[in-house]
Tab-separated table of C-alpha atoms in Angstrom:
chain	number	residue	atom	x	y	z
A	1	MET	CA	1.319	20.048	24.309
A	2	HIS	CA	3.052	21.448	21.235
A	3	PRO	CA	1.168	20.809	17.945
A	4	SER	CA	4.172	18.950	16.526
A	5	SER	CA	4.513	16.548	19.482
A	6	LEU	CA	2.388	13.769	17.968
A	7	THR	CA	4.232	14.023	14.643
A	8	LYS	CA	7.596	13.761	16.402
A	9	PHE	CA	6.323	10.806	18.449
A	10	ARG	CA	5.234	9.009	15.302
A	11	LYS	CA	8.484	9.642	13.417
A	12	LEU	CA	10.978	9.180	16.256
A	13	ARG	CA	9.351	6.553	18.478
A	14	LEU	CA	7.015	4.567	16.233
A	15	ASN	CA	9.736	3.794	13.710
A	16	GLN	CA	9.944	0.033	14.250
A	17	GLU	CA	7.338	-2.701	14.061
A	18	GLU	CA	8.592	-4.118	17.384
A	19	VAL	CA	7.460	-0.920	19.108
A	20	LEU	CA	4.006	-1.278	17.578
A	21	GLU	CA	3.789	-4.874	18.797
A	22	GLU	CA	4.763	-3.719	22.292
A	23	LEU	CA	1.901	-1.204	22.276
A	24	LEU	CA	-0.622	-3.914	21.452
A	25	HIS	CA	0.958	-6.314	23.962
A	26	GLU	CA	0.646	-3.721	26.717
A	27	ILE	CA	-3.049	-3.014	26.183
A	28	VAL	CA	-3.914	-6.746	25.897
A	29	SER	CA	-1.936	-7.391	29.102
A	30	GLN	CA	-4.034	-4.805	30.919
A	31	ALA	CA	-7.229	-6.556	29.798
A	32	ILE	CA	-5.879	-9.897	31.070
A	33	GLU	CA	-4.741	-8.411	34.408
A	34	LYS	CA	-8.226	-6.997	34.971
A	35	GLY	CA	-9.774	-10.409	34.313
A	36	LEU	CA	-11.634	-9.222	31.254
A	37	ILE	CA	-10.554	-11.993	28.855
A	38	LYS	CA	-12.019	-15.404	29.619
A	39	SER	CA	-12.396	-16.675	26.068
A	40	LYS	CA	-10.030	-19.176	24.458
A	41	THR	CA	-11.520	-18.514	21.041
A	42	LEU	CA	-10.052	-16.292	18.340
A	43	ILE	CA	-12.256	-14.775	15.645
A	44	MET	CA	-10.381	-13.790	12.484
A	45	ASP	CA	-11.005	-11.631	9.459
A	46	ALA	CA	-9.324	-9.044	7.258
A	47	THR	CA	-10.537	-5.551	6.476
A	48	HIS	CA	-9.345	-3.289	3.682
A	49	THR	CA	-8.226	0.334	3.807
A	50	ARG	CA	-8.054	2.384	0.641
A	51	SER	CA	-5.009	4.433	-0.307
A	52	GLN	CA	-5.617	8.165	-0.094
A	53	TYR	CA	-4.041	8.565	-3.537
A	54	SER	CA	-5.911	8.036	-6.788
A	55	VAL	CA	-5.029	5.267	-9.214
A	56	LYS	CA	-3.314	6.394	-12.411
A	57	THR	CA	-2.510	4.804	-15.737
A	58	PRO	CA	1.142	4.255	-16.778
A	59	ILE	CA	0.917	7.262	-19.095
A	60	GLU	CA	-0.470	9.472	-16.317
A	61	MET	CA	2.314	8.399	-13.938
A	62	LEU	CA	5.035	9.079	-16.498
A	63	ARG	CA	3.555	12.500	-17.200
A	64	GLU	CA	3.441	13.207	-13.472
A	65	VAL	CA	7.147	12.522	-12.884
A	66	SER	CA	8.092	14.377	-16.089
A	67	LYS	CA	6.093	17.394	-14.985
A	68	ASN	CA	7.830	17.339	-11.603
A	69	MET	CA	11.281	17.240	-13.221
A	70	ARG	CA	10.446	20.233	-15.426
A	71	LYS	CA	9.028	22.088	-12.434
A	72	GLN	CA	12.220	21.637	-10.388
A	73	LEU	CA	14.427	22.626	-13.327
A	74	TYR	CA	12.387	25.775	-13.988
A	75	ARG	CA	12.520	26.720	-10.309
A	76	TYR	CA	16.175	26.141	-9.505
A	77	VAL	CA	17.947	26.645	-12.849
A	78	PRO	CA	15.606	29.079	-14.680
A	79	GLU	CA	18.317	30.127	-17.131
A	80	ILE	CA	18.030	26.773	-18.953
A	81	LYS	CA	14.255	26.907	-19.314
A	82	ASP	CA	14.362	27.164	-23.104
A	83	SER	CA	16.662	24.133	-23.307
A	84	VAL	CA	14.415	21.774	-21.328
A	85	PRO	CA	12.785	19.178	-23.619
A	86	PRO	CA	9.191	20.392	-24.105
A	87	LYS	CA	6.316	18.198	-22.957
A	88	LEU	CA	4.628	15.938	-25.461
A	89	HIS	CA	1.212	16.421	-27.028
A	90	PRO	CA	-1.783	15.080	-25.016
A	91	THR	CA	-2.341	12.149	-27.385
A	92	ALA	CA	1.214	10.768	-27.052
A	93	SER	CA	1.451	6.987	-26.758
A	94	LEU	CA	2.956	5.066	-23.847
A	95	GLU	CA	6.096	4.337	-25.875
A	96	GLU	CA	6.506	8.045	-26.645
A	97	GLU	CA	6.061	8.959	-22.967
A	98	VAL	CA	8.705	6.392	-21.934
A	99	THR	CA	11.172	7.795	-24.480
A	100	TYR	CA	10.449	11.361	-23.400
A	101	THR	CA	10.811	10.576	-19.688
A	102	GLN	CA	14.216	9.005	-20.356
A	103	GLU	CA	15.246	12.043	-22.415
A	104	LEU	CA	14.197	14.339	-19.584
A	105	ILE	CA	16.100	12.191	-17.043
A	106	ASP	CA	19.277	12.471	-19.133
A	107	PHE	CA	18.855	16.236	-19.344
A	108	SER	CA	17.970	16.717	-15.662
A	109	SER	CA	20.884	14.559	-14.461
A	110	GLN	CA	23.296	17.297	-15.502
A	111	TYR	CA	21.873	19.531	-12.754
A	112	ASN	CA	21.412	17.007	-9.916
A	113	ASP	CA	24.375	18.397	-8.000
A	114	GLN	CA	22.894	21.911	-8.053
A	115	ASN	CA	19.795	21.110	-6.006
A	116	SER	CA	18.514	18.147	-4.001
A	117	ASN	CA	14.939	18.615	-5.270
A	118	ILE	CA	16.103	18.198	-8.862
A	119	GLN	CA	17.974	15.046	-7.831
A	120	LYS	CA	14.940	13.623	-6.020
A	121	ALA	CA	12.665	14.301	-8.998
A	122	THR	CA	15.153	12.597	-11.324
A	123	GLU	CA	15.528	9.562	-9.050
A	124	LYS	CA	11.756	9.198	-8.789
A	125	ALA	CA	11.493	9.107	-12.571
A	126	LEU	CA	14.347	6.594	-12.791
A	127	ASP	CA	12.607	4.322	-10.280
A	128	LEU	CA	9.446	4.455	-12.365
A	129	LEU	CA	11.261	3.402	-15.551
A	130	LYS	CA	13.351	0.700	-13.859
A	131	ASP	CA	12.100	-2.769	-14.833
A	132	GLU	CA	8.972	-1.114	-16.296
A	133	THR	CA	7.724	-0.289	-12.799
A	134	TYR	CA	5.112	1.995	-14.346
A	135	GLN	CA	3.365	-1.175	-15.564
A	136	THR	CA	3.069	-2.804	-12.147
A	137	ILE	CA	2.329	0.012	-9.658
A	138	LEU	CA	-0.906	1.979	-9.380
A	139	SER	CA	0.275	5.240	-7.828
A	140	VAL	CA	3.545	7.184	-7.867
A	141	SER	CA	2.683	8.739	-4.503
A	142	ASP	CA	1.875	5.367	-2.882
A	143	PRO	CA	3.760	2.715	-4.902
A	144	GLU	CA	3.258	-0.028	-2.286
A	145	ALA	CA	-0.540	0.132	-2.519
A	146	LYS	CA	-1.939	-2.846	-4.420
A	147	MET	CA	-5.300	-3.771	-5.908
A	148	GLY	CA	-7.561	-6.102	-3.964
A	149	TYR	CA	-11.150	-7.201	-4.523
A	150	LYS	CA	-14.257	-6.929	-2.370
A	151	SER	CA	-16.313	-8.785	-4.993
A	152	SER	CA	-16.056	-9.769	-8.641
A	153	THR	CA	-17.134	-6.260	-9.629
A	154	GLU	CA	-15.739	-4.101	-6.811
A	155	SER	CA	-12.034	-3.526	-6.300
A	156	PHE	CA	-9.928	-1.231	-4.120
A	157	VAL	CA	-6.325	-0.025	-4.077
A	158	GLY	CA	-4.620	0.002	-0.706
A	159	TYR	CA	-3.882	-2.353	2.166
A	160	LYS	CA	-5.375	-5.111	4.308
A	161	SER	CA	-5.340	-5.426	8.083
A	162	HIS	CA	-5.623	-9.038	9.220
A	163	LEU	CA	-7.137	-9.131	12.713
A	164	ALA	CA	-7.741	-11.604	15.516
A	165	ILE	CA	-10.124	-10.785	18.364
A	166	THR	CA	-11.421	-12.664	21.401
A	167	GLU	CA	-15.114	-13.236	22.055
A	168	GLU	CA	-14.889	-10.211	24.392
A	169	ARG	CA	-13.966	-8.182	21.254
A	170	ILE	CA	-10.404	-7.378	22.312
A	171	ILE	CA	-7.967	-7.262	19.381
A	172	THR	CA	-5.094	-9.628	20.181
A	173	ALA	CA	-3.121	-9.643	16.931
A	174	VAL	CA	-2.657	-7.475	13.842
A	175	GLU	CA	-0.869	-8.168	10.563
A	176	VAL	CA	-0.863	-5.537	7.806
A	177	THR	CA	-0.267	-6.392	4.153
A	178	THR	CA	-0.825	-4.915	0.730
A	179	GLY	CA	-4.342	-5.186	-0.645
A	180	GLU	CA	-3.952	-8.135	-2.977
A	181	VAL	CA	-2.947	-10.650	-0.275
A	182	ASN	CA	-5.265	-13.562	0.433
A	183	ASP	CA	-7.015	-13.303	3.829
A	184	GLY	CA	-6.238	-16.816	5.001
A	185	LYS	CA	-2.456	-16.617	4.626
A	186	TYR	CA	-1.951	-15.152	8.087
A	187	LEU	CA	-3.937	-17.494	10.315
A	188	GLU	CA	-0.804	-19.014	11.863
A	189	THR	CA	0.808	-15.592	12.279
A	190	LEU	CA	-2.256	-14.228	14.075
A	191	VAL	CA	-2.390	-17.245	16.385
A	192	GLU	CA	1.307	-17.006	17.282
A	193	LYS	CA	1.074	-13.254	17.873
A	194	SER	CA	-1.959	-13.792	20.118
A	195	LYS	CA	-0.076	-16.446	22.076
A	196	ASN	CA	2.829	-14.012	22.515
A	197	ASN	CA	0.272	-11.655	24.037
A	198	ALA	CA	-0.606	-14.365	26.606
A	199	ILE	CA	-3.828	-15.486	24.908
A	200	GLU	CA	-4.665	-19.198	25.140
A	201	VAL	CA	-6.104	-20.427	21.841
A	202	GLN	CA	-8.307	-23.511	21.653
A	203	GLU	CA	-10.686	-22.531	18.872
A	204	ILE	CA	-10.725	-20.361	15.738
A	205	LEU	CA	-13.771	-18.865	14.035
A	206	ALA	CA	-13.201	-17.606	10.501
A	207	ASP	CA	-14.687	-17.662	7.020
A	208	ALA	CA	-13.849	-19.996	4.131
A	209	ALA	CA	-10.700	-18.077	3.195
A	210	TYR	CA	-9.022	-19.612	6.261
A	211	SER	CA	-9.856	-23.229	5.453
A	212	SER	CA	-6.794	-24.031	3.366
A	213	LYS	CA	-5.072	-27.369	3.729
A	214	ASP	CA	-2.063	-25.781	5.455
A	215	ASN	CA	-4.245	-23.892	7.938
A	216	LEU	CA	-6.281	-26.980	8.815
A	217	ALA	CA	-3.095	-29.007	9.283
A	218	TYR	CA	-1.647	-26.304	11.533
A	219	MET	CA	-4.778	-26.128	13.687
A	220	GLU	CA	-4.903	-29.907	14.012
A	221	LYS	CA	-1.247	-29.960	15.088
A	222	GLU	CA	-1.900	-27.241	17.680
A	223	LYS	CA	-5.093	-28.989	18.873
A	224	ILE	CA	-7.206	-26.001	17.847
A	225	THR	CA	-10.817	-26.552	16.813
A	226	ALA	CA	-11.413	-25.085	13.342
A	227	VAL	CA	-14.800	-23.419	13.004
A	228	THR	CA	-14.137	-22.500	9.380
A	229	PRO	CA	-16.521	-23.375	6.525
A	230	LEU	CA	-14.752	-25.413	3.851
A	231	ASN	CA	-14.315	-24.334	0.282
A	232	PRO	CA	-12.685	-26.989	-1.916
A	233	ILE	CA	-11.533	-24.286	-4.309
A	234	VAL	CA	-9.453	-22.674	-1.579
A	235	SER	CA	-8.212	-25.797	0.107
A	236	ASN	CA	-6.609	-27.999	-2.527
A	237	GLY	CA	-5.472	-26.329	-5.673
A	238	ILE	CA	-2.602	-27.861	-7.637
A	239	ASN	CA	-0.369	-25.394	-9.475
A	240	ARG	CA	-0.472	-26.523	-13.084
A	241	ASP	CA	0.670	-23.443	-14.973
A	242	ALA	CA	2.702	-21.172	-12.707
A	243	ASP	CA	3.168	-20.062	-9.122
A	244	GLY	CA	1.449	-17.008	-7.740
A	245	PHE	CA	-2.185	-17.738	-8.620
A	246	GLU	CA	-4.580	-17.376	-5.690
A	247	TYR	CA	-8.286	-17.848	-5.163
A	248	ASN	CA	-10.129	-14.662	-4.165
A	249	LYS	CA	-13.076	-15.625	-1.983
A	250	ASP	CA	-14.798	-12.235	-2.274
A	251	ALA	CA	-14.820	-12.229	-6.061
A	252	GLY	CA	-15.247	-16.002	-6.418
A	253	GLN	CA	-12.515	-15.998	-9.060
A	254	MET	CA	-8.788	-16.746	-9.368
A	255	ARG	CA	-6.271	-13.876	-9.190
A	256	CYS	CA	-3.137	-14.032	-11.345
A	257	PRO	CA	0.349	-12.856	-10.200
A	258	ALA	CA	-0.205	-9.525	-11.998
A	259	GLY	CA	-3.301	-8.886	-9.860
A	260	TYR	CA	-6.047	-9.491	-12.445
A	261	LEU	CA	-9.110	-11.654	-11.819
A	262	SER	CA	-10.302	-14.411	-14.100
A	263	VAL	CA	-13.412	-13.404	-16.022
A	264	ARG	CA	-15.267	-16.724	-15.768
A	265	LYS	CA	-14.943	-20.281	-14.487
A	266	ALA	CA	-16.239	-23.716	-15.413
A	267	ARG	CA	-16.246	-27.141	-13.831
A	268	THR	CA	-14.421	-29.542	-16.129
A	269	GLY	CA	-13.456	-33.210	-16.232
A	270	LYS	CA	-15.357	-36.493	-16.009
A	271	LYS	CA	-17.787	-36.906	-13.117
A	272	THR	CA	-16.307	-40.295	-12.287
A	273	GLN	CA	-12.827	-38.809	-11.782
A	274	ASN	CA	-11.335	-35.858	-9.930
A	275	GLN	CA	-12.900	-32.812	-11.515
A	276	ARG	CA	-11.309	-29.406	-11.940
A	277	TRP	CA	-12.331	-25.790	-11.712
A	278	THR	CA	-10.966	-24.054	-14.813
A	279	TYR	CA	-10.584	-20.284	-14.682
A	280	TYR	CA	-10.424	-18.166	-17.843
A	281	PHE	CA	-8.468	-14.904	-18.072
A	282	MET	CA	-8.850	-11.955	-20.438
A	283	ILE	CA	-6.406	-12.777	-23.235
A	284	GLU	CA	-5.841	-9.121	-24.213
A	285	ARG	CA	-4.341	-8.427	-20.780
A	286	CYS	CA	-2.156	-11.541	-20.888
A	287	GLN	CA	-0.694	-10.544	-24.267
A	288	THR	CA	0.707	-7.259	-22.905
A	289	CYS	CA	1.289	-8.273	-19.270
A	290	PRO	CA	4.841	-7.524	-17.979
A	291	LEU	CA	4.750	-10.900	-16.148
A	292	ARG	CA	3.685	-12.908	-19.214
A	293	GLU	CA	7.019	-14.732	-19.625
A	294	GLY	CA	6.625	-18.271	-18.334
A	295	CYS	CA	2.905	-17.724	-17.756
A	296	TYR	CA	1.367	-16.919	-21.142
A	297	LYS	CA	2.492	-18.738	-24.269
A	298	SER	CA	2.900	-16.266	-27.127
A	299	GLY	CA	0.221	-16.739	-29.755
A	300	ALA	CA	-2.095	-18.747	-27.515
A	301	LYS	CA	-5.776	-17.965	-28.019
A	302	SER	CA	-6.695	-18.410	-24.371
A	303	LYS	CA	-5.213	-18.372	-20.880
A	304	THR	CA	-6.660	-20.706	-18.269
A	305	TYR	CA	-5.741	-21.938	-14.827
A	306	SER	CA	-7.112	-25.184	-13.405
A	307	ILE	CA	-7.193	-26.708	-9.926
A	308	THR	CA	-8.279	-30.137	-8.848
A	309	ILE	CA	-11.211	-30.470	-6.461
A	310	LYS	CA	-10.270	-32.862	-3.677
A	311	SER	CA	-12.831	-32.296	-0.963
A	312	ASP	CA	-12.331	-35.832	0.362
A	313	ILE	CA	-9.046	-34.721	1.982
A	314	HIS	CA	-11.150	-32.491	4.233
A	315	GLN	CA	-13.761	-35.118	5.093
A	316	LYS	CA	-13.141	-34.727	8.816
A	317	ALA	CA	-13.688	-30.984	8.663
A	318	MET	CA	-16.715	-31.429	6.417
A	319	ASP	CA	-18.307	-33.828	8.898
A	320	TYR	CA	-17.757	-31.328	11.730
A	321	GLN	CA	-19.329	-28.421	9.913
A	322	LYS	CA	-22.553	-30.407	9.583
A	323	THR	CA	-22.964	-30.606	13.351
A	324	ASP	CA	-25.179	-28.347	15.458
A	325	GLU	CA	-22.138	-27.376	17.526
A	326	PHE	CA	-20.410	-25.947	14.453
A	327	LYS	CA	-23.533	-24.084	13.392
A	328	GLN	CA	-23.954	-22.500	16.838
A	329	LYS	CA	-20.312	-21.451	17.160
A	330	LYS	CA	-20.278	-20.021	13.651
A	331	LYS	CA	-22.864	-17.446	14.716
A	332	GLN	CA	-20.243	-15.650	16.824
A	333	ARG	CA	-18.394	-14.462	13.696
A	334	TYR	CA	-20.571	-11.339	13.612
A	335	LYS	CA	-18.386	-9.909	16.379
A	336	ILE	CA	-15.414	-9.336	14.131
A	337	GLU	CA	-17.606	-7.888	11.409
A	338	ALA	CA	-18.910	-5.424	14.006
A	339	LYS	CA	-15.319	-4.662	15.027
A	340	ASN	CA	-14.343	-3.952	11.412
A	341	ALA	CA	-17.335	-1.630	11.095
A	342	GLU	CA	-16.262	0.196	14.272
A	343	LEU	CA	-12.742	0.669	12.904
A	344	LYS	CA	-14.060	2.217	9.709
A	345	GLN	CA	-17.038	4.203	10.902
A	346	SER	CA	-15.603	5.628	14.127
A	347	HIS	CA	-11.830	5.595	13.633
A	348	GLY	CA	-11.118	6.603	10.039
A	349	PHE	CA	-10.040	3.149	8.877
A	350	LYS	CA	-11.676	3.526	5.475
A	351	THR	CA	-8.711	5.512	4.139
A	352	CYS	CA	-4.966	5.335	4.777
A	353	LYS	CA	-3.614	8.350	6.654
A	354	PHE	CA	-0.094	7.823	5.316
A	355	ALA	CA	1.550	6.447	2.194
A	356	GLY	CA	3.362	3.119	2.250
A	357	LEU	CA	2.987	-0.194	4.047
A	358	PHE	CA	4.711	0.864	7.265
A	359	GLY	CA	2.543	3.982	7.470
A	360	MET	CA	-0.504	1.719	7.278
A	361	LYS	CA	0.964	-0.470	10.035
A	362	ILE	CA	1.274	2.573	12.313
A	363	GLN	CA	-2.359	3.469	11.624
A	364	ALA	CA	-3.568	-0.102	12.228
A	365	TYR	CA	-1.729	-0.670	15.505
A	366	LEU	CA	-2.597	2.745	16.980
A	367	THR	CA	-6.240	2.237	16.010
A	368	ALA	CA	-6.227	-1.226	17.614
A	369	PHE	CA	-4.733	0.312	20.772
A	370	VAL	CA	-7.496	2.929	20.905
A	371	VAL	CA	-10.420	0.553	20.275
A	372	ASN	CA	-9.017	-1.916	22.816
A	373	SER	CA	-8.779	0.871	25.390
A	374	LYS	CA	-12.402	1.806	24.766
A	375	ARG	CA	-13.486	-1.821	24.977
A	376	ILE	CA	-11.647	-2.328	28.269
A	377	VAL	CA	-13.451	0.661	29.780
A	378	ARG	CA	-16.773	-0.708	28.549
A	379	LEU	CA	-16.115	-4.205	29.931
A	380	ILE	CA	-15.147	-2.747	33.322
A	381	GLN	CA	-18.411	-0.798	33.378
A	382	LEU	CA	-20.416	-3.923	32.535
A	383	LYS	CA	-18.559	-5.855	35.221
A	384	LYS	CA	-19.470	-3.252	37.854
A	385	VAL	CA	-23.114	-3.378	36.835
A	386	LYS	CA	-23.201	-7.160	37.261
A	387	LEU	CA	-21.665	-6.883	40.741
A	388	LYS	CA	-24.378	-4.552	41.961
């Protein structure tokens, strides 16, 4: 096989998400045909994959695109080297770097028609300045990578793969998102994808991130037993200030639309009435946030976000999770944690191989195909041993 064959296959054949879904469908179908999937239970979780590119500050990103523009100009139109606006001093402010980048764009645009590399460098800088993009992205090389949190003190920049597996540890559904997305958002998607792969679903095992009101209502409608611990913070928040705030179960804090976590929380309100969880955000960030309009009131000394605790709405689910049946079934969740560990330790899932969301989707689906193939072989071996 020619060394470039796999690259050509990835670029020419794996260029649509439908093709990736077909790959997963095919390997799950083989497991079903061989009688290896008996379970009607899905176990769900999400695992993160870090971007291979380092996070940079807005100033560092502006300097990067400016340096690239100068480099292309020096290479392809060397006669104008002395006319190129010189780079700024190392202590230049963000405002100065923005002004300089725009000046360099205006200068470079005169030579776009002379070389495509000059044009590409100029367009990249323009994209970074447009709508103050340099304030909202974390990497010029991987602009779709977003910040997520593993805990209140540990963050990552990259993507999340939301997975559903059977009790036999066969991956039946994959959904890939940017890193800041809440785990529980894709429960319905994972169920429907699993059903499309001919999996019958009667029960779901997942952590508290999946116990939102919408998810519980969906599972009840589909007659699916929810083995998901309840968290009243996740399940019934009322948007009081603005849309886009989400509870991050790993950090135990609220995440704002700009991607920052609250720094502390407190239970407020009278004990005889519906109480609230009030989350407090770092005011210095809010004052300079590009998304502050409509979210932070200028001059305010604090920024909080409150949600009402209404655990009584979930009384039915709360009663179930007290039963021995719930406690026994919950123990099976370790299987997906083991699967996530396998993906990372044996199949390079700790770091993204490509830049961009679709590149991460290719990596996730191909990895799922490989680990499913291995699992099928293992299950066949175990089946033969039992028959002896």
